């Protein structure tokens, strides 16, 4: 059984993936725009890593969305 924290990490990762695909960006392209490592972004998208608020802010800015949209 997954915990609420794990569930939230998966939800955030899924939201990032949805917005990334809407912009037709690869993980590599988004990682460059957000100035983060590609493998770190991959881990976030699948819910294995829990990014800090600062990291989420960088990703949101690169995706051209508000931070709260990644948390929905």
mmCIF file of C-alpha atoms in Angstrom, residues 2-70:
data_model
loop_
_atom_site.group_PDB
_atom_site.id
_atom_site.type_symbol
_atom_site.label_atom_id
_atom_site.label_comp_id
_atom_site.label_asym_id
_atom_site.label_seq_id
_atom_site.Cartn_x
_atom_site.Cartn_y
_atom_site.Cartn_z
ATOM 1 C CA UNK A 2 1.355 3.440 -0.890
ATOM 2 C CA UNK A 3 1.404 6.271 1.575
ATOM 3 C CA UNK A 4 -0.160 9.663 0.959
ATOM 4 C CA UNK A 5 3.343 11.105 0.486
ATOM 5 C CA UNK A 6 4.128 8.561 -2.228
ATOM 6 C CA UNK A 7 0.765 9.235 -3.820
ATOM 7 C CA UNK A 8 1.491 12.966 -3.861
ATOM 8 C CA UNK A 9 4.910 12.405 -5.437
ATOM 9 C CA UNK A 10 3.270 10.305 -8.150
ATOM 10 C CA UNK A 11 0.567 12.939 -8.722
ATOM 11 C CA UNK A 12 3.128 15.744 -9.042
ATOM 12 C CA UNK A 13 5.245 13.642 -11.381
ATOM 13 C CA UNK A 14 2.244 12.816 -13.527
ATOM 14 C CA UNK A 15 1.230 16.483 -13.704
ATOM 15 C CA UNK A 16 4.740 17.452 -14.800
ATOM 16 C CA UNK A 17 4.628 14.786 -17.495
ATOM 17 C CA UNK A 18 1.211 15.982 -18.739
ATOM 18 C CA UNK A 19 2.328 19.615 -18.999
ATOM 19 C CA UNK A 20 5.634 18.587 -20.597
ATOM 20 C CA UNK A 21 3.852 16.566 -23.253
ATOM 21 C CA UNK A 22 1.410 19.416 -23.937
ATOM 22 C CA UNK A 23 4.443 21.545 -24.802
ATOM 23 C CA UNK A 24 5.866 18.643 -26.846
ATOM 24 C CA UNK A 25 9.065 18.663 -24.825
ATOM 25 C CA UNK A 26 11.260 15.674 -24.171
ATOM 26 C CA UNK A 27 12.551 15.070 -20.674
ATOM 27 C CA UNK A 28 15.955 16.159 -21.930
ATOM 28 C CA UNK A 29 14.591 19.468 -23.287
ATOM 29 C CA UNK A 30 12.680 20.210 -20.088
ATOM 30 C CA UNK A 31 15.683 19.354 -17.944
ATOM 31 C CA UNK A 32 17.761 21.886 -19.881
ATOM 32 C CA UNK A 33 15.092 24.582 -19.611
ATOM 33 C CA UNK A 34 14.615 23.932 -15.887
ATOM 34 C CA UNK A 35 18.383 23.603 -15.309
ATOM 35 C CA UNK A 36 18.122 20.207 -13.630
ATOM 36 C CA UNK A 37 19.614 16.801 -14.402
ATOM 37 C CA UNK A 38 17.610 14.687 -16.832
ATOM 38 C CA UNK A 39 17.782 11.585 -14.628
ATOM 39 C CA UNK A 40 16.488 13.640 -11.671
ATOM 40 C CA UNK A 41 13.527 14.807 -13.782
ATOM 41 C CA UNK A 42 12.857 11.198 -14.809
ATOM 42 C CA UNK A 43 12.805 10.170 -11.149
ATOM 43 C CA UNK A 44 10.377 12.976 -10.315
ATOM 44 C CA UNK A 45 8.028 12.058 -13.160
ATOM 45 C CA UNK A 46 7.716 8.452 -11.981
ATOM 46 C CA UNK A 47 7.289 9.463 -8.340
ATOM 47 C CA UNK A 48 10.591 8.069 -7.031
ATOM 48 C CA UNK A 49 11.935 11.495 -6.001
ATOM 49 C CA UNK A 50 10.173 14.217 -4.051
ATOM 50 C CA UNK A 51 11.351 17.598 -5.345
ATOM 51 C CA UNK A 52 11.775 20.646 -3.140
ATOM 52 C CA UNK A 53 9.553 23.678 -3.633
ATOM 53 C CA UNK A 54 12.476 25.481 -5.261
ATOM 54 C CA UNK A 55 12.862 22.648 -7.750
ATOM 55 C CA UNK A 56 9.127 22.576 -8.448
ATOM 56 C CA UNK A 57 9.229 26.324 -9.044
ATOM 57 C CA UNK A 58 12.009 25.884 -11.634
ATOM 58 C CA UNK A 59 10.050 23.147 -13.373
ATOM 59 C CA UNK A 60 6.812 25.149 -13.332
ATOM 60 C CA UNK A 61 8.580 28.151 -14.821
ATOM 61 C CA UNK A 62 10.076 25.995 -17.590
ATOM 62 C CA UNK A 63 6.607 24.548 -18.267
ATOM 63 C CA UNK A 64 5.062 28.041 -18.243
ATOM 64 C CA UNK A 65 2.523 27.109 -15.566
ATOM 65 C CA UNK A 66 1.841 28.281 -12.036
ATOM 66 C CA UNK A 67 3.398 26.198 -9.270
ATOM 67 C CA UNK A 68 0.001 25.249 -7.820
ATOM 68 C CA UNK A 69 -0.924 23.570 -11.115
ATOM 69 C CA UNK A 70 1.731 20.934 -10.508
#
